[in-house]
Short mmCIF file of C-alpha atoms in Angstrom, two decimals:
data_model
loop_
_atom_site.label_atom_id
_atom_site.label_comp_id
_atom_site.label_asym_id
_atom_site.label_seq_id
_atom_site.Cartn_x
_atom_site.Cartn_y
_atom_site.Cartn_z
CA MET A 144 9.37 -2.20 -15.81
CA ALA A 145 9.51 0.18 -13.01
CA ARG A 146 9.92 -1.10 -9.24
CA MET A 147 8.13 0.70 -6.54
CA LYS A 148 10.47 1.84 -3.55
CA PHE A 149 10.17 4.84 -1.04
CA LEU A 150 13.79 6.50 0.69
CA CYS A 151 14.12 7.88 3.50
CA ASP A 152 16.10 10.71 3.47
CA ALA A 153 17.77 10.43 7.82
CA GLU A 154 19.02 14.56 6.71
CA ARG A 155 15.78 15.93 5.95
CA CYS A 156 13.44 14.55 7.64
CA ILE A 157 11.86 17.38 10.02
CA GLU A 158 9.95 14.24 12.11
CA CYS A 159 6.97 16.92 11.21
CA ASN A 160 4.89 13.72 10.36
CA GLY A 161 3.01 15.44 7.58
CA CYS A 162 3.74 12.13 5.68
CA VAL A 163 1.41 10.31 8.76
CA THR A 164 -1.29 12.62 7.97
CA ALA A 165 -1.31 12.54 4.64
CA CYS A 166 -1.81 9.01 4.52
CA LYS A 167 -3.99 8.84 6.38
CA GLN A 168 -6.43 11.67 5.40
CA GLU A 169 -6.34 10.37 2.46
CA ASN A 170 -6.67 6.13 3.15
CA GLU A 171 -9.08 7.32 5.64
CA VAL A 172 -6.99 4.92 7.78
CA PRO A 173 -9.25 3.82 10.33
CA TRP A 174 -8.78 4.60 14.29
CA GLY A 175 -6.01 2.47 15.90
CA VAL A 176 -3.83 1.45 12.51
CA ASN A 177 -0.86 3.39 11.53
CA ARG A 178 0.14 2.34 8.42
CA ARG A 179 3.46 5.41 8.23
CA ARG A 180 5.38 6.46 11.34
CA VAL A 181 7.72 8.19 11.57
CA VAL A 182 10.68 6.72 13.81
CA THR A 183 12.88 8.46 15.99
CA LEU A 184 16.82 7.35 17.00
CA ASN A 185 18.32 9.16 19.89
CA ASP A 186 15.54 11.18 21.11
CA GLY A 187 16.73 14.97 22.35
CA VAL A 188 20.10 13.67 21.85
CA PRO A 189 22.31 16.95 19.32
CA GLY A 190 22.87 14.78 16.02
CA GLU A 191 19.09 12.78 16.59
CA LYS A 192 17.85 11.12 13.62
CA SER A 193 13.58 10.04 11.75
CA ILE A 194 12.90 8.29 8.97
CA SER A 195 9.88 7.54 7.85
CA VAL A 196 8.60 4.00 7.91
CA ALA A 197 5.82 1.88 6.00
CA CYS A 198 5.63 -0.96 4.53
CA MET A 199 9.00 -1.54 2.38
CA HIS A 200 6.91 -3.80 -0.11
CA CYS A 201 10.63 -6.30 0.21
CA SER A 202 11.21 -8.52 -2.68
CA ASP A 203 10.89 -11.26 -0.81
CA ALA A 204 8.89 -10.75 1.55
CA PRO A 205 8.09 -12.15 4.97
CA CYS A 206 4.47 -11.36 5.05
CA MET A 207 3.52 -13.51 2.02
CA ALA A 208 5.66 -16.73 3.03
CA VAL A 209 4.09 -16.71 6.71
CA CYS A 210 0.53 -15.78 4.86
CA PRO A 211 -1.47 -19.20 5.63
CA VAL A 212 -4.34 -19.07 3.34
CA ASP A 213 -2.22 -16.93 0.88
CA CYS A 214 -3.95 -13.73 0.77
CA PHE A 215 -0.89 -11.17 -0.06
CA TYR A 216 0.02 -10.88 -3.86
CA ARG A 217 2.91 -8.79 -5.57
CA THR A 218 1.47 -6.47 -8.54
CA GLU A 219 3.68 -6.38 -11.50
CA GLU A 220 5.96 -2.26 -10.05
CA GLY A 221 6.36 -5.16 -6.88
CA VAL A 222 4.28 -3.42 -4.66
CA VAL A 223 2.84 -6.34 -2.01
CA LEU A 224 -0.90 -6.42 -1.79
CA HIS A 225 -2.79 -8.45 0.50
CA ASP A 226 -6.66 -9.68 -0.21
CA LYS A 227 -8.95 -8.70 2.70
CA ASP A 228 -11.46 -11.51 1.36
CA MET A 229 -9.09 -13.53 2.14
CA CYS A 230 -7.67 -12.95 4.98
CA ILE A 231 -8.52 -14.30 8.50
CA GLY A 232 -6.40 -11.93 10.83
CA CYS A 233 -4.65 -14.27 12.38
CA GLY A 234 -1.74 -12.12 12.77
CA TYR A 235 1.15 -13.63 11.25
CA CYS A 236 2.34 -10.86 9.25
CA PHE A 237 2.42 -8.54 12.01
CA TYR A 238 4.88 -11.38 13.89
CA ALA A 239 6.79 -12.24 10.65
CA CYS A 240 7.25 -7.96 8.86
CA PRO A 241 10.88 -6.54 10.28
CA PHE A 242 9.30 -3.07 10.87
CA GLY A 243 5.49 -3.44 11.42
CA ALA A 244 3.59 -2.36 8.31
CA PRO A 245 1.02 -5.05 9.10
CA GLN A 246 -1.49 -3.74 11.65
CA PHE A 247 -5.12 -4.72 12.68
CA PRO A 248 -7.39 -2.50 13.90
CA GLN A 249 -8.07 -2.41 18.31
CA ALA A 250 -11.81 -1.67 17.77
CA GLY A 251 -13.40 -4.61 20.63
CA ALA A 252 -12.49 -4.97 24.10
CA PHE A 253 -11.75 -8.94 23.85
CA GLY A 254 -9.10 -9.02 21.25
CA MET A 255 -10.94 -8.82 18.03
CA ARG A 256 -8.68 -8.41 15.57
CA GLY A 257 -10.77 -8.28 11.75
CA LYS A 258 -8.12 -7.91 8.60
CA MET A 259 -5.26 -6.80 8.40
CA ASP A 260 -4.11 -3.41 7.38
CA LYS A 261 -0.76 -1.83 5.92
CA CYS A 262 0.60 0.59 3.29
CA THR A 263 -0.44 -0.28 -0.70
CA PHE A 264 1.88 2.16 -2.13
CA CYS A 265 -1.98 4.06 -2.88
CA ALA A 266 -2.28 1.53 -5.02
CA GLY A 267 -5.45 0.03 -3.74
CA GLY A 268 -6.25 -3.75 -3.91
CA PRO A 269 -7.96 -6.72 -5.69
CA GLU A 270 -10.69 -4.91 -6.51
CA ALA A 271 -11.35 -2.41 -9.79
CA ASP A 272 -9.47 0.18 -10.02
CA ASN A 273 -10.87 3.23 -8.10
CA SER A 274 -14.47 2.23 -7.20
CA LYS A 275 -16.34 2.46 -4.11
CA GLU A 276 -15.44 -0.73 -2.57
CA GLU A 277 -11.38 -0.79 -3.46
CA PHE A 278 -12.02 2.83 -1.43
CA ALA A 279 -13.89 0.99 1.63
CA LYS A 280 -11.10 -1.40 1.74
CA TYR A 281 -7.69 -0.09 0.85
CA GLY A 282 -8.12 3.10 0.04
CA SER A 283 -7.49 5.62 -2.45
CA ASN A 284 -5.78 4.05 -5.22
CA ARG A 285 -3.63 7.08 -6.90
CA LEU A 286 -0.66 5.25 -8.51
CA ALA A 287 -3.72 3.60 -11.10
CA GLN A 288 -4.82 7.88 -11.47
CA GLY A 289 -1.07 8.37 -12.69
CA LYS A 290 0.36 9.82 -9.12
CA LEU A 291 2.64 8.47 -6.49
CA PRO A 292 1.37 8.15 -2.64
CA ALA A 293 0.65 10.56 -0.91
CA CYS A 294 3.15 10.55 1.65
CA ALA A 295 5.31 10.85 -0.69
CA GLU A 296 4.42 13.57 -2.15
CA MET A 297 3.14 15.62 0.63
CA CYS A 298 6.63 15.86 1.98
CA SER A 299 7.62 19.33 2.63
CA THR A 300 11.41 19.23 2.56
CA LYS A 301 11.19 15.97 0.23
CA ALA A 302 12.74 13.39 2.78
CA LEU A 303 10.54 11.08 2.36
CA LEU A 304 11.41 9.49 -1.78
CA GLY A 305 8.64 7.84 -3.06
CA GLY A 306 8.78 6.05 -6.92
CA ASP A 307 10.26 4.38 -9.72
CA GLY A 308 13.17 2.26 -7.85
CA ASP A 309 15.53 3.59 -10.34
CA VAL A 310 14.31 7.24 -10.43
CA ILE A 311 15.03 8.02 -6.77
CA ALA A 312 17.53 6.72 -6.29
CA ASP A 313 19.48 8.56 -8.60
CA ILE A 314 17.75 11.69 -6.72
CA PHE A 315 19.09 10.04 -4.03
CA ARG A 316 22.72 9.17 -4.78
CA ASP A 317 23.16 13.69 -5.61
CA ARG A 318 21.86 14.67 -2.79
CA ALA A 319 24.43 12.70 -1.13
CA LEU A 320 27.40 14.08 -3.28
CA THR A 321 26.13 17.66 -2.89
CA ARG A 322 25.80 17.47 0.95
CA GLY A 323 28.69 14.83 1.59
CA LYS A 324 28.92 12.92 4.51
CA GLY A 325 29.45 13.68 8.26
CA ALA A 326 31.18 17.51 9.45
CA GLU A 327 30.12 18.68 6.34
CA VAL A 328 26.24 17.78 6.37
CA TRP A 329 26.25 20.67 9.31
CA GLY A 330 27.07 24.65 8.84
CA TRP A 331 27.53 27.55 6.23
CA SER A 332 27.76 25.53 2.21
CA THR A 333 24.80 23.83 3.45
CA ALA A 334 22.57 26.96 4.27
CA TYR A 335 24.10 29.14 1.96
CA GLY A 336 25.93 26.70 -0.86
CA LYS A 337 29.12 26.35 -1.34
CA PRO A 338 31.28 29.02 -1.95
CA ASP A 339 32.31 27.87 -5.67
CA LYS A 340 28.72 28.17 -6.40
CA GLN A 341 28.16 31.80 -4.46
CA GLN A 342 28.61 34.46 -6.78
CA ALA A 343 29.69 38.02 -5.43
CA PRO A 344 27.28 41.32 -6.17
CA LYS A 345 28.26 43.40 -8.51
CA GLY A 346 29.66 46.75 -7.39
CA ALA A 347 30.76 44.59 -3.46
CA LYS A 348 33.72 45.69 -1.55
CA SER A 349 36.14 42.40 -1.74
CA MET B 292 -60.81 -52.04 -4.88
CA ASN B 293 -60.99 -48.99 -4.39
CA GLN B 294 -58.72 -48.85 -1.81
CA ASN B 295 -55.47 -50.46 -4.10
CA LYS B 296 -56.97 -47.58 -6.84
CA ALA B 297 -56.00 -44.64 -3.47
CA ARG B 298 -52.52 -46.51 -3.25
CA LEU B 299 -51.42 -46.50 -5.73
CA SER B 300 -52.76 -42.76 -6.76
CA ARG B 301 -50.34 -42.33 -3.63
CA ARG B 302 -47.98 -44.10 -4.72
CA ASN B 303 -47.96 -42.15 -8.19
CA PHE B 304 -47.82 -37.85 -6.60
CA LEU B 305 -45.05 -39.56 -3.90
CA LEU B 306 -42.86 -40.67 -7.79
CA ALA B 307 -43.84 -36.95 -8.85
CA VAL B 308 -42.94 -36.14 -6.13
CA GLY B 309 -39.65 -37.20 -5.72
CA ALA B 310 -39.55 -36.31 -9.14
CA GLY B 311 -39.50 -33.83 -9.71
CA GLY B 312 -37.05 -32.52 -6.34
CA ALA B 313 -34.29 -34.46 -7.99
CA ALA B 314 -34.98 -32.35 -11.59
CA GLY B 315 -35.24 -29.43 -9.20
CA ALA B 316 -31.96 -29.98 -7.39
CA ALA B 317 -30.12 -30.38 -10.48
CA ALA B 318 -30.90 -26.79 -11.55
CA ILE B 319 -29.54 -25.73 -8.49
CA VAL B 320 -26.01 -27.05 -8.80
CA ALA B 321 -26.62 -26.41 -12.49
CA LYS B 322 -27.18 -22.69 -11.34
CA GLY B 323 -24.36 -22.56 -8.54
CA VAL B 324 -21.72 -23.79 -11.14
CA PRO B 325 -21.57 -19.81 -12.61
CA THR B 326 -21.10 -18.40 -9.05
CA ALA B 327 -17.65 -19.86 -8.35
CA GLN B 328 -16.15 -17.41 -11.86
CA PRO B 329 -16.31 -14.13 -9.71
CA GLY B 330 -13.26 -15.19 -7.60
CA ALA B 331 -11.55 -16.00 -11.08
CA GLY B 332 -13.01 -12.33 -12.21
CA ALA B 333 -11.06 -10.91 -8.82
CA ALA B 334 -7.39 -11.98 -10.23
CA ASN B 335 -8.65 -11.20 -13.51
CA SER B 336 -8.48 -7.94 -11.87
CA LYS B 337 -5.64 -8.38 -10.08
CA LYS B 338 -4.14 -8.04 -13.64
CA SER B 339 -5.60 -5.51 -15.03
CA SER B 340 -5.42 -2.52 -12.65
CA GLN B 341 -3.65 0.03 -14.50
CA GLY B 342 -0.50 0.49 -12.23
CA TYR B 343 2.05 3.20 -12.07
CA GLN B 344 1.89 5.58 -15.32
CA GLU B 345 4.59 7.59 -15.46
CA SER B 346 2.56 10.90 -15.70
CA ALA B 347 3.56 14.38 -16.37
CA HIS B 348 2.26 14.48 -12.18
CA VAL B 349 4.69 12.00 -11.52
CA ARG B 350 7.47 13.51 -13.39
CA ASN B 351 6.46 16.79 -11.92
CA TYR B 352 7.26 15.37 -8.68
CA TYR B 353 10.68 13.96 -9.54
CA ARG B 354 11.61 17.14 -10.93
CA THR B 355 11.27 18.88 -6.93
CA ALA B 356 12.51 16.37 -5.21
CA LYS B 357 15.81 17.11 -6.89
CA VAL B 358 15.77 20.07 -5.74
#
């Protein structure tokens, strides 16, 4: 059985926030809630790194452990989802999550919290697949349509990988082996290919 | 005598109303039991969700991610 995972390649992420926009557009996420966001480390310093962060669909999810009404559940593919009909908006999951994934709409002036909202790996919720009720509460159910999360599919540099954990791990491993590490990542070979892969044009003077 | 008859009929009426009310309450309770089932239906739909499929669309995404 495939296990759904996200993996962000920090060497490729250009901090365009395309994934954030794609998520908002696809799931019609309300104002004040960002299911996904781009975090930049050492911003403005040469060698800065950006990664796109959302719910990591943990195998041993802290949000699941702390929820007092047990509204979280895990699908067969390892996607951590929640039932908004059961959620009481207590905010425990918000404090438990190390990635800041569960968020609450900040609509009211007096601390109105409503229902928690989080990344669903574009897998909807407990309602019937692609029903109106499911879309209104959780957003699009792309997994049931035979697709992958909109953020990963929209990523222009394919920095954000999403899907079967085994497959994307193999893709990332191939990338890391090809480009090397540290100073090898930068420079001529990254832009134009390794010397052994380059072919001299016919008739060129040596 | 007439007063006694009137009292009796009033009692019978009240008894009849009481019995009818009890039967009505029982009917409401009996109807209320099936309303607990939608929760179970929701639990079933959680399991019956189609979920991830390695479709042509997904394979195409994996292919483009290898670049």
